[in-house]
């Protein structure tokens, strides 16, 4: 009998183009049906399907053909010819599969290194399988350990700490300047798409009021409606800047909309409050000269992108540390797995010796019926003590070996020597 | 018996602060959270030993001894570390440690190396409660101003980075500008109240000792100048409402005035506040 192992078959954004990923994706509606169909071929399964990856985790016998069943299942379920999808798939078996799962959960395998959503997606995939009872003891343990590893990597390393998108870089900078964003006002000048995105991200992160202005008032009204903010006339721009804490400019104007003079005037009105200016327009809307003014912090699109690049570099620096954390977690899982393998052996061994002891006691005591109760219990105690003494070393050593690579071999030898798999 | 422990305990506290200083610098350079933990552990262990040292000195002389010669430095370092540790706990930010820990280290080194006796002119008043209060409050104000200056320096460094638009990992560990500005302000507020009290109580002590509240003695003059710099800080910040950067510079200037007033006047110039470096018997 060959041992069962965790197996993963799947593809990610690196292995396959989006056209192929689409073909193999499992919609939430089809997920349960797929889990049930897979149960015919593998003891346990969890299906992880996101826009950047599709992976089937299963428990089945290891061997040269491990995972073939799953590959075939994918083709049958999605109605695909083998050539359409099979060349894109990767597969890992045993501890490699477990290591892969931990790496995915930690965000190391994501398109954006360290991105946070994947951890929730891994949890959701596991919970879906738990709900339909397709995740058994092995995958349950693997997934809960993967979630633990993912959390630990995120808390102990800086891998998902700093913003790597332009909008989030703007939020992070605003936090660096103001501290808390609660109650801060954001002004949106112009109706550019990037500006809208940045403003929305700021609002999602706690900024309070939003004022939208545009040369065409109707457009300002429409945009303000979408934000739940208010529109203002373009002529009031100097006052609006004076009132705002963050101003995002993304107009299509050919020249500077926020000139040096306008900002200087606005700063006079606002006394000691810093002003964070974000220029997302090309050509630029804000005169770069305003940067020389006290308490004015100007970032254009290139600056924000360089912030992202620097942050991504920070994240990459953390990969080695994250991998070490994962190694430790994988080793912990492996130890659990080995320990689980010897546990039945140990209890079988105890049971075997106990059976022998009781059989012998029955035989001996049956022959000498003139023993007192006290003498009988002395014999019981003596035999119990002997059995325990004899078992002590082998059990301790078996447990100790269980974490090691040769643990399985010891387990096998003990079963063989004591004939634990046979009825006597 | 206890007096033999004093230098030993002070030395141990110094070593702990040194370890903390190195850890906080490493935290800054390498940004690994574990260096931050080592820094905090170093400071916490240091202040525990340091407290024991001050208690030993107290037992030895039967009263709190922050007012005796180089002991002022030990007392000042203790207060600085204590204020910092509270702030680290409240703000959950360790950047200030990179400035405060080395400073505490240096002060403690001074406390260990400089002579520990009272100047001749003060000897008759060694047991005077008002004198003790005067010295105690003055060094408490120094400690508050020290941490305020550290916070102001971080403000300036971070403002520079944000202005330059060259985002470096340096900024990553710093608290926001707004937080640093308010922190500097609050600490200077506390320091200013304590410094004012120092001057008032000092006047009372001077009246008892030399029959004159104010005599334009070098230390008195330097302290008045320092007080005026911090008064200027409040005017700049609350009345003219200059930017955070400008008021932060003022906070640093105020601390420079304190350094001059302590190092130059107390240690080098002759006067009633001299602690024995120039007029050692």
Coordinates of N, CA, C and O in Angstrom, one line a residue, chain A residues 257-337:
Chain A
X257 N -3.1 74.7 -13.5 CA -4.4 75.1 -12.9 C -4.2 75.7 -11.5 O -4.7 76.8 -11.1
X258 N -3.3 75.0 -10.7 CA -2.9 75.5 -9.4 C -1.5 76.2 -9.6 O -0.5 75.5 -9.6
X259 N -1.6 77.5 -9.8 CA -0.3 78.2 -9.9 C 0.3 78.4 -8.6 O -0.3 78.3 -7.5
X260 N 1.6 78.8 -8.7 CA 2.4 79.1 -7.4 C 1.6 80.2 -6.6 O 1.5 80.1 -5.4
X261 N 1.2 81.3 -7.4 CA 0.5 82.4 -6.7 C -0.8 81.9 -6.0 O -1.0 82.3 -4.8
X262 N -1.5 81.1 -6.7 CA -2.8 80.6 -6.1 C -2.6 79.8 -4.8 O -3.2 80.0 -3.8
X263 N -1.6 79.0 -4.8 CA -1.3 78.1 -3.6 C -0.8 79.0 -2.5 O -1.1 78.8 -1.4
X264 N 0.1 80.0 -2.9 CA 0.6 80.9 -1.8 C -0.5 81.6 -1.1 O -0.6 81.7 0.1
X265 N -1.4 82.1 -1.9 CA -2.6 82.8 -1.4 C -3.4 81.9 -0.4 O -3.8 82.2 0.7
X266 N -3.6 80.6 -0.9 CA -4.4 79.7 -0.1 C -3.7 79.3 1.2 O -4.3 79.2 2.2
X267 N -2.4 79.2 1.1 CA -1.6 78.9 2.3 C -1.7 80.0 3.4 O -1.7 79.8 4.6
X268 N -1.8 81.2 2.9 CA -2.0 82.3 3.8 C -3.3 82.2 4.6 O -3.3 82.5 5.8
X269 N -4.3 81.8 3.9 CA -5.6 81.7 4.6 C -5.7 80.5 5.6 O -6.5 80.6 6.5
X270 N -4.8 79.5 5.4 CA -5.0 78.3 6.2 C -4.0 78.2 7.4 O -4.1 77.2 8.1
X271 N -3.2 79.2 7.6 CA -2.3 79.3 8.7 C -1.5 78.0 8.9 O -0.8 77.6 7.9
X272 N -1.5 77.3 10.0 CA -0.5 76.3 10.2 C -0.9 74.9 9.8 O -0.4 73.9 10.3
X273 N -1.8 74.7 8.8 CA -2.2 73.4 8.4 C -1.4 73.0 7.1 O -1.4 73.7 6.2
X274 N -0.8 71.8 7.1 CA -0.1 71.4 5.9 C -1.1 71.1 4.8 O -2.3 70.9 5.0
X275 N -0.6 71.2 3.5 CA -1.4 71.0 2.4 C -0.7 69.9 1.5 O 0.4 70.0 1.2
X276 N -1.5 68.8 1.2 CA -1.0 67.7 0.4 C -1.6 67.8 -0.9 O -2.8 67.7 -1.1
X277 N -0.7 68.1 -1.9 CA -1.2 68.3 -3.3 C -0.8 67.0 -4.1 O 0.3 66.6 -4.1
X278 N -1.8 66.5 -4.8 CA -1.5 65.3 -5.7 C -1.9 65.7 -7.1 O -3.0 66.1 -7.4
X279 N -0.9 65.6 -8.0 CA -1.0 66.0 -9.4 C -1.0 64.7 -10.2 O 0.1 64.2 -10.5
X280 N -2.2 64.3 -10.7 CA -2.2 63.1 -11.5 C -2.4 63.4 -13.0 O -2.5 62.5 -13.8
X281 N -2.5 64.7 -13.3 CA -2.7 65.0 -14.7 C -1.4 65.0 -15.5 O -0.4 65.2 -15.0
X282 N -1.6 64.7 -16.8 CA -0.5 64.8 -17.8 C -1.1 65.5 -19.0 O -2.1 65.0 -19.6
X283 N -0.7 66.7 -19.4 CA 0.4 67.5 -18.7 C -0.1 68.0 -17.3 O -1.2 68.0 -17.0
X284 N 0.9 68.3 -16.5 CA 0.7 68.6 -15.1 C -0.2 69.8 -14.8 O -0.2 70.8 -15.6
X285 N -1.0 69.7 -13.7 CA -1.9 70.8 -13.4 C -1.3 71.7 -12.3 O -1.9 72.8 -12.1
X286 N -0.3 71.3 -11.6 CA 0.2 72.1 -10.4 C 1.6 72.5 -10.7 O 2.4 71.7 -11.1
X287 N 1.8 73.8 -10.6 CA 3.2 74.3 -10.8 C 4.2 73.6 -9.8 O 4.0 73.7 -8.6
X288 N 5.2 73.0 -10.3 CA 6.2 72.3 -9.4 C 6.8 73.3 -8.4 O 7.3 72.8 -7.3
X289 N 6.8 74.5 -8.7 CA 7.4 75.5 -7.8 C 6.8 75.6 -6.5 O 7.4 76.0 -5.5
X290 N 5.5 75.2 -6.4 CA 4.8 75.3 -5.1 C 5.5 74.4 -4.0 O 5.4 74.6 -2.8
X291 N 6.3 73.4 -4.5 CA 7.0 72.6 -3.6 C 7.9 73.3 -2.6 O 8.2 72.9 -1.5
X292 N 8.4 74.5 -3.1 CA 9.3 75.2 -2.3 C 8.6 76.0 -1.1 O 9.3 76.5 -0.2
X293 N 7.3 76.0 -1.2 CA 6.6 76.7 -0.1 C 6.5 75.9 1.1 O 6.4 74.6 1.0
X294 N 6.6 76.5 2.2 CA 6.6 75.9 3.5 C 5.2 75.1 3.7 O 4.2 75.7 3.3
X295 N 5.3 73.9 4.3 CA 4.1 73.2 4.6 C 3.3 72.7 3.4 O 2.1 72.3 3.5
X296 N 3.8 72.8 2.2 CA 3.2 72.3 1.0 C 3.9 71.0 0.6 O 5.1 71.1 0.4
X297 N 3.2 69.9 0.4 CA 3.8 68.7 -0.1 C 3.2 68.3 -1.4 O 2.0 68.0 -1.4
X298 N 3.9 68.4 -2.5 CA 3.4 68.1 -3.8 C 4.0 66.8 -4.3 O 5.2 66.6 -4.3
X299 N 3.1 65.9 -4.8 CA 3.5 64.7 -5.4 C 2.8 64.6 -6.8 O 1.6 64.7 -6.9
X300 N 3.6 64.4 -7.8 CA 3.0 64.1 -9.1 C 3.0 62.6 -9.4 O 3.4 61.8 -8.5
X301 N 2.5 62.2 -10.5 CA 2.3 60.8 -10.8 C 3.6 60.0 -10.8 O 3.7 58.9 -10.2
X302 N 4.7 60.6 -11.2 CA 6.0 60.0 -11.2 C 6.5 59.8 -9.8 O 7.1 58.8 -9.4
X303 N 6.2 60.8 -9.0 CA 6.7 60.7 -7.6 C 5.9 59.6 -6.9 O 6.5 58.8 -6.1
X304 N 4.6 59.5 -7.1 CA 3.9 58.4 -6.5 C 4.3 57.0 -7.0 O 4.4 56.1 -6.2
X305 N 4.7 57.0 -8.3 CA 5.1 55.7 -8.8 C 6.5 55.3 -8.2 O 6.8 54.2 -7.9
X306 N 7.3 56.3 -7.9 CA 8.6 56.0 -7.3 C 8.5 55.6 -5.9 O 9.2 54.8 -5.4
X307 N 7.4 56.1 -5.2 CA 7.1 55.6 -3.9 C 6.7 54.2 -3.9 O 7.2 53.3 -3.1
X308 N 5.9 53.8 -4.9 CA 5.5 52.4 -5.1 C 6.7 51.5 -5.3 O 6.8 50.4 -4.8
X309 N 7.6 52.0 -6.2 CA 8.8 51.2 -6.6 C 9.6 51.0 -5.3 O 10.1 49.8 -5.1
X310 N 9.8 52.0 -4.5 CA 10.6 51.9 -3.3 C 10.0 50.9 -2.3 O 10.7 50.1 -1.7
X311 N 8.6 51.0 -2.2 CA 7.9 50.1 -1.3 C 8.0 48.6 -1.8 O 8.1 47.7 -1.0
X312 N 7.9 48.4 -3.1 CA 8.0 47.1 -3.6 C 9.4 46.5 -3.3 O 9.5 45.3 -3.0
X313 N 10.4 47.4 -3.4 CA 11.7 46.9 -3.1 C 11.8 46.5 -1.6 O 12.4 45.5 -1.3
X314 N 11.1 47.3 -0.8 CA 11.1 46.9 0.7 C 10.4 45.5 0.8 O 10.9 44.7 1.7
X315 N 9.4 45.3 0.1 CA 8.7 44.0 0.2 C 9.6 42.9 -0.3 O 9.7 41.8 0.4
X316 N 10.4 43.1 -1.4 CA 11.2 42.0 -1.9 C 12.3 41.7 -0.8 O 12.7 40.5 -0.7
X317 N 12.7 42.7 -0.1 CA 13.8 42.5 0.9 C 13.3 41.5 1.9 O 14.1 40.9 2.6
X318 N 12.0 41.4 2.1 CA 11.4 40.6 3.1 C 11.2 39.1 2.7 O 10.8 38.3 3.5
X319 N 11.3 38.8 1.4 CA 11.0 37.5 0.9 C 11.8 36.4 1.7 O 11.2 35.4 2.1
X320 N 13.1 36.7 1.8 CA 13.9 35.6 2.4 C 13.4 35.3 3.8 O 13.3 34.1 4.2
X321 N 13.1 36.3 4.6 CA 12.6 36.2 6.0 C 11.3 35.4 5.9 O 11.0 34.5 6.7
X322 N 10.4 35.8 5.0 CA 9.1 35.1 4.9 C 9.3 33.6 4.6 O 8.6 32.8 5.1
X323 N 10.3 33.3 3.7 CA 10.5 31.9 3.4 C 11.0 31.1 4.6 O 10.6 30.0 4.7
X324 N 11.8 31.8 5.4 CA 12.2 31.1 6.6 C 11.0 30.7 7.5 O 11.0 29.6 8.1
X325 N 10.1 31.7 7.7 CA 8.9 31.4 8.5 C 8.1 30.3 7.9 O 7.7 29.4 8.7
X326 N 8.0 30.3 6.6 CA 7.2 29.2 6.0 C 7.9 27.8 6.2 O 7.2 26.8 6.5
X327 N 9.2 27.8 6.1 CA 10.0 26.6 6.3 C 9.7 26.0 7.7 O 9.4 24.8 7.9
X328 N 9.7 26.9 8.7 CA 9.4 26.4 10.1 C 8.0 25.9 10.2 O 7.8 24.8 10.8
X329 N 7.0 26.5 9.5 CA 5.6 26.1 9.6 C 5.5 24.7 8.8 O 4.7 23.9 9.3
X330 N 6.2 24.6 7.7 CA 6.1 23.3 7.0 C 6.7 22.2 7.8 O 6.1 21.1 7.9
X331 N 7.8 22.5 8.5 CA 8.4 21.5 9.3 C 7.4 21.1 10.5 O 7.4 19.9 10.8
X332 N 6.7 22.1 11.0 CA 5.8 21.8 12.1 C 4.7 20.9 11.6 O 4.3 19.9 12.2
X333 N 4.2 21.2 10.3 CA 3.2 20.3 9.7 C 3.7 18.9 9.5 O 3.0 17.9 9.8
X334 N 5.0 18.8 9.0 CA 5.6 17.5 8.8 C 5.6 16.7 10.1 O 5.3 15.5 10.1
X335 N 6.0 17.4 11.1 CA 6.2 16.7 12.4 C 4.8 16.2 12.9 O 4.7 15.1 13.4
X336 N 3.8 17.0 12.7 CA 2.4 16.6 13.1 C 2.0 15.3 12.3 O 1.5 14.4 12.8
X337 N 2.4 15.4 11.0 CA 2.0 14.3 10.1 C 2.7 13.0 10.6 O 2.0 12.0 10.7

